Coordinates of C-alpha atoms in Angstrom, one line a residue:
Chain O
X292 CA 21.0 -17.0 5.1
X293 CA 19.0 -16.1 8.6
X294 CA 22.4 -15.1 10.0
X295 CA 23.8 -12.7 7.2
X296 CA 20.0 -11.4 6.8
X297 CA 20.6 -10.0 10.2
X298 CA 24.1 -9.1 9.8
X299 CA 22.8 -6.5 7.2
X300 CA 20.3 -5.2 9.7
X301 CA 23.1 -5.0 12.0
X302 CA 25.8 -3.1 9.9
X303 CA 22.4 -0.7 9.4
X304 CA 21.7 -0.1 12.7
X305 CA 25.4 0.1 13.9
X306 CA 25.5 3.1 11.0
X307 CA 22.6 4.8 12.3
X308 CA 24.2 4.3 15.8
X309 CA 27.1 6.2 14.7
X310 CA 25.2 8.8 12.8
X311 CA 23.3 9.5 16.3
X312 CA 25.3 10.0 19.5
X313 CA 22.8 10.3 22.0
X314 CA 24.6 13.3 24.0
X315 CA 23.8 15.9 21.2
X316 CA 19.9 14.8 20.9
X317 CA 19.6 18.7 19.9
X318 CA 22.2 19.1 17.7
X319 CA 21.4 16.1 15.3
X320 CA 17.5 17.7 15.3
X321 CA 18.7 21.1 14.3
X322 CA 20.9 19.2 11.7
X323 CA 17.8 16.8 10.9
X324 CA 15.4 20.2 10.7
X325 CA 17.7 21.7 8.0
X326 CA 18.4 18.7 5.6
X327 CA 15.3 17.2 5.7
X328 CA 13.4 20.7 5.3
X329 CA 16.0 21.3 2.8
X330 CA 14.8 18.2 0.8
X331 CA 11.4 18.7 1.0
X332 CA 11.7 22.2 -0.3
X333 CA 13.5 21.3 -3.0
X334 CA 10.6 18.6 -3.9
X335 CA 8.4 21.2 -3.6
X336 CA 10.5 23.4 -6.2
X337 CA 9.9 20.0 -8.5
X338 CA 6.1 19.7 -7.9
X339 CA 5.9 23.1 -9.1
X340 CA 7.9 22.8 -11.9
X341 CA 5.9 19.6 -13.3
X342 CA 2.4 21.0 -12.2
X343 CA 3.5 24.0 -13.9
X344 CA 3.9 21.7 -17.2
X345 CA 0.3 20.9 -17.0
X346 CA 0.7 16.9 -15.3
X347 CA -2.0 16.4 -13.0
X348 CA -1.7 15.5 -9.3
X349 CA -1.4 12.2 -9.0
X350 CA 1.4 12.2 -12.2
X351 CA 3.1 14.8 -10.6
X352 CA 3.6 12.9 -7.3
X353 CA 4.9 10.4 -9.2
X354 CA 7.7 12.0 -11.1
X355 CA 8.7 14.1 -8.3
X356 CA 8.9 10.6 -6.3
X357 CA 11.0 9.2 -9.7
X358 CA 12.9 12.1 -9.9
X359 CA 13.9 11.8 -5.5
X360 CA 14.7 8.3 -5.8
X361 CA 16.7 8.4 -9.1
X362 CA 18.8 11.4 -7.5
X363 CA 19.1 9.3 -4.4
X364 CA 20.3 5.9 -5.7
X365 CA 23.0 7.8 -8.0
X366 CA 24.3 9.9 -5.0
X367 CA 24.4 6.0 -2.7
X368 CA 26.3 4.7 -5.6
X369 CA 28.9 7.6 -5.3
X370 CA 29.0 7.0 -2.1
X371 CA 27.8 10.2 -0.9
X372 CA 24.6 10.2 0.5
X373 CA 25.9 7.7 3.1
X374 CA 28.2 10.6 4.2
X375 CA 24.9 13.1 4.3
X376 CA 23.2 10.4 6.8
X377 CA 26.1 11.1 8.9
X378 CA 25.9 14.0 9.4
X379 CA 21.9 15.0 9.0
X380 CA 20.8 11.7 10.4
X381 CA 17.3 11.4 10.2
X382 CA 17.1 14.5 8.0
X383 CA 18.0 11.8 5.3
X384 CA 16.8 8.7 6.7
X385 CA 13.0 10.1 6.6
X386 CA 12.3 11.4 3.4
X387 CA 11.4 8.9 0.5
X388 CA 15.0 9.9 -0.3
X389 CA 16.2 7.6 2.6
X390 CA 14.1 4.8 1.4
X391 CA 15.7 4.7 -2.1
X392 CA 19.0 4.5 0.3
X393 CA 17.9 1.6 2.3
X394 CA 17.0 -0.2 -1.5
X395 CA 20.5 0.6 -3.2
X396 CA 22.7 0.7 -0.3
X397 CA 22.0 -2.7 0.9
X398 CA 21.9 -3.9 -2.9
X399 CA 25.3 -2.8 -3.9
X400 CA 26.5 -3.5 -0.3
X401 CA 25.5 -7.2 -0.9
X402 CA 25.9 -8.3 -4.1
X403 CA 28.9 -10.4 -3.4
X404 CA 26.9 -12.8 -1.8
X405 CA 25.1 -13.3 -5.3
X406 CA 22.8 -12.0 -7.5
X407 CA 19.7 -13.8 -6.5
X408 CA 20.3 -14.0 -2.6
X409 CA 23.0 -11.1 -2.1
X410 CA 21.5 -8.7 -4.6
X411 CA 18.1 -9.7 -4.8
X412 CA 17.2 -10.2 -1.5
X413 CA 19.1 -8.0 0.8
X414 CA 17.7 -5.1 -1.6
X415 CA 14.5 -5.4 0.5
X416 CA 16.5 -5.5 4.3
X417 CA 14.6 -2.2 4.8
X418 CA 12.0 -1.6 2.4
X419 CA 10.9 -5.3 2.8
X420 CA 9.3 -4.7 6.3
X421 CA 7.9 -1.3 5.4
X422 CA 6.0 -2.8 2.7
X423 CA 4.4 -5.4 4.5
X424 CA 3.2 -2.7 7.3
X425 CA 2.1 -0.5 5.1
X426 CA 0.4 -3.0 2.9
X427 CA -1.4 -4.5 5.4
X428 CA -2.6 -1.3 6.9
X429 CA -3.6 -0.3 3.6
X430 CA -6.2 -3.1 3.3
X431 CA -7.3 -2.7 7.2
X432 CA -8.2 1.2 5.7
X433 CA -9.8 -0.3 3.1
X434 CA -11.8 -2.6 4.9
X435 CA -13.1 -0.2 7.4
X436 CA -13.3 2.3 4.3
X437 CA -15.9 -0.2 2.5
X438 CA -17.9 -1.0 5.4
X439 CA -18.6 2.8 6.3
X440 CA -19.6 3.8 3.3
Chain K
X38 CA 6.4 30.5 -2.8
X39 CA 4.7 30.2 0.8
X40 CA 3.8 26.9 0.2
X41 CA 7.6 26.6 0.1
X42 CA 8.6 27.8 3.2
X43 CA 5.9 25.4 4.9
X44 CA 7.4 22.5 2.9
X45 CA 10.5 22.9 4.6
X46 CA 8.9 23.4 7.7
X47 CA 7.1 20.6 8.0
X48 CA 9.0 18.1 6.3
X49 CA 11.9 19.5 8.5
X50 CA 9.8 18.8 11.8
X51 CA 8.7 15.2 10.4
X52 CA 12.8 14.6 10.0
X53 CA 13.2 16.0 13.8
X54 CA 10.7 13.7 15.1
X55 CA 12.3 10.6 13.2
X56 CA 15.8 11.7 14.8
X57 CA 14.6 12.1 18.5
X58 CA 12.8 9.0 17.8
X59 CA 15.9 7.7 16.6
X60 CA 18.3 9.1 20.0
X61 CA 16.0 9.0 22.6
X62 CA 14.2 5.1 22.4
X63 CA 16.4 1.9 21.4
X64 CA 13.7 1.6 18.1
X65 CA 16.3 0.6 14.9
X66 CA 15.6 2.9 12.4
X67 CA 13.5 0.0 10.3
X68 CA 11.0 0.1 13.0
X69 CA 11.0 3.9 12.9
X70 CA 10.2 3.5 8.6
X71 CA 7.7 1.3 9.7
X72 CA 5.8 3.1 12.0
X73 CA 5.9 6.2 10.0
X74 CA 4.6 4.9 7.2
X75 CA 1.8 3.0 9.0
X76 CA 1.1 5.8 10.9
X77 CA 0.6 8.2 8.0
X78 CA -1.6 5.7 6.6
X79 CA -3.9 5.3 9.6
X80 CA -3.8 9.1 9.4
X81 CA -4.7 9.4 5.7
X82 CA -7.8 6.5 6.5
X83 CA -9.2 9.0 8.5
X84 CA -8.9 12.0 6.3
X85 CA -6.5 14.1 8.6
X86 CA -2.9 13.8 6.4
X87 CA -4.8 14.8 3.1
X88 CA -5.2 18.2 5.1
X89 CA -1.2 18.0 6.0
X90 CA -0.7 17.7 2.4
X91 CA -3.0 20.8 1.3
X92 CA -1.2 23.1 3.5
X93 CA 2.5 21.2 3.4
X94 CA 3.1 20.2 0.1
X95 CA 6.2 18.2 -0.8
X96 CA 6.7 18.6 3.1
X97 CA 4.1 15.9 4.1
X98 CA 4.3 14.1 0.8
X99 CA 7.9 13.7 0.4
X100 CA 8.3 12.4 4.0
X101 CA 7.7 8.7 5.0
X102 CA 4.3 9.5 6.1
X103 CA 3.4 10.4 3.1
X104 CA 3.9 7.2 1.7
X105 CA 1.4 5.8 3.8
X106 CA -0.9 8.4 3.1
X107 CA -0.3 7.7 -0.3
X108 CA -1.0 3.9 0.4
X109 CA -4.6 5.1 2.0
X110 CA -5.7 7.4 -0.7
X111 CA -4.8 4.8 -3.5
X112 CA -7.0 2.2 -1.7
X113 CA -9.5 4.5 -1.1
X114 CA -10.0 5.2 -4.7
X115 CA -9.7 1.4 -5.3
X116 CA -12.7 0.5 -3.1
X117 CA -14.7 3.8 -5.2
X118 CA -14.1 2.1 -8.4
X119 CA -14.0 -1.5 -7.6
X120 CA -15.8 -1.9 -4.5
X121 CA -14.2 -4.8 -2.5
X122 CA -11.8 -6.3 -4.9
X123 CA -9.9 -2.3 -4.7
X124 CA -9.1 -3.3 -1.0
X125 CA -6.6 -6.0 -2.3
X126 CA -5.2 -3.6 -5.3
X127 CA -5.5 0.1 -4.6
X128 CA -2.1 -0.1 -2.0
X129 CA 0.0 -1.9 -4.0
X130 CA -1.4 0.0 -7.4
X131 CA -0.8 3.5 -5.2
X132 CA 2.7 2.5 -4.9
X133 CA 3.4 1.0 -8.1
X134 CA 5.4 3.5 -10.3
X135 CA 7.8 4.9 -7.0
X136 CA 8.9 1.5 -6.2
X137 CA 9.0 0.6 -9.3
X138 CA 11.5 3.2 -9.9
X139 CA 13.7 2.5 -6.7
X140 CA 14.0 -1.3 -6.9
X141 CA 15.6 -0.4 -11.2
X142 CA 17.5 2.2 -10.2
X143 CA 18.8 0.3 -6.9
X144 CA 19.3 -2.9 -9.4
X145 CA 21.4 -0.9 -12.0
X146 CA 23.0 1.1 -9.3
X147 CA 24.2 -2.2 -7.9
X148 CA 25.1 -3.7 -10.7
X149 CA 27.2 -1.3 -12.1
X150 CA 28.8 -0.7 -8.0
X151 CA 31.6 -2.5 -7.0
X152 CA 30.9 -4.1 -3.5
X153 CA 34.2 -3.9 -2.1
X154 CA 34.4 -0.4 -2.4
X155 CA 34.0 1.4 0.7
X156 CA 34.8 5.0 1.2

């Protein structure tokens, strides 16, 4: 279990090591600039179209979010947004497009190991530890947040 | 339209950072997720990425930051309504519907994948 666990982080970062050749440092940025700007234009394009449809804020973060993720789970399943993160790198590993990735890729990549502990557990290789930051900072700004009130 | 332009700007910066992050220190790209999204949520605690956002759009939303941000205006608006009990719900409730959405669509997308295929 321990061992395949970090076999899956290991095939990640060996991918991410391939997407990145350290000798062209400006080249992947200027691809990185472009895809990822690209991305969140695009989103942007979406916000307006659902604000536009009278959802409020919050709603329309949501299904612009619903409507990244989907997009980006159906293009890991086709096997093509692994390609994109070759060539834009970060560009696709940063936007909430990127974490969708990190969900199915590991997911499909895994479910030969099982459905419970191949499937169901390797799904959160990536998102696993960002959730647990981010939740636990989330209650240290809460904290502080009720106490300065 | 301008809001647009600054989209792309910005969320295409946030993606440069991320990849000279990425080339230039030995941090794995997990620990680069992590520390953006705690970052933006330290960031949106003190007010500052909700100002990002104004100007940015989709750029600073879309973004891992913005997920953290997200994560600190959701518990924000937990502790206004619930006082301390929102502290405990307002960061998982913020991020309820996306990830929601990712772990379905990465279950069906894997169900329906075959593993072995590769390329």
């Amino acid at each position: 279990m321990e061992t395949s666990k970090s076999q899956a982080v290991q095939d990640y970062e060996k991918l991410v090591r391939e997407i990145s050749p350290k000798s062209a440092v400006l080249y992947n940025s200027v691809k990185a600039f472009f895809v990822g700007g690209t991305i969140c234009a695009a989103a942007q394009l979406l916000y307006n179209f659902f604000e536009g449809r009278g959802f409020s804020r919050d709603d329309t973060g949501l299904l612009v979010a619903a409507v990244l993720i989907a997009a980006a789970v159906l293009l890991t399943a086709l096997r093509i947004y692994d390609r994109l993160a070759k060539f834009a790198g970060a560009g696709t590993i940063v936007p909430i497009t990127g974490f969708a990735n990190s969900i199915a890729a590991p997911a499909i990549e895994h479910k030969k190991e099982g459905m419970i502990l191949g499937l169901g557990a390797k799904m959160f290789v990536i998102a696993g530890p960002v959730i647990v930051y981010g939740t636990v900072t989330s209650v240290i700004v809460g904290l502080i947040y009720y106490f300065m009130k | 339209m301008n809001i647009i332009f600054w989209s792309f700007i910005i969320g295409g910066l946030m993606c440069v950072l991320g990849q000279i992050l990425i080339d230039l220190t030995k941090l794995s790209p997990a620990k680069i997720l992590v520390f953006f999204v705690v970052a933006g949520c330290i960031l949106g605690g003190l007010g500052i990425y909700e100002r990002l956002v104004d100007f940015a759009g989709a750029g600073a939303t879309v973004p891992l930051p913005g997920f953290g941000n997200l994560l600190a205006r959701g518990v924000k608006r937990a502790v206004d309504e619930r006082g301390l009990i929102g502290v405990i719900t307002g960061g998982f409730t913020a991020m309820a519907g996306g990830m929601t959405v990712a772990i379905v669509f990465g279950y069906l997308a894997a169900l329906v994948s075959s593993s072995g295929m590769k390329d």
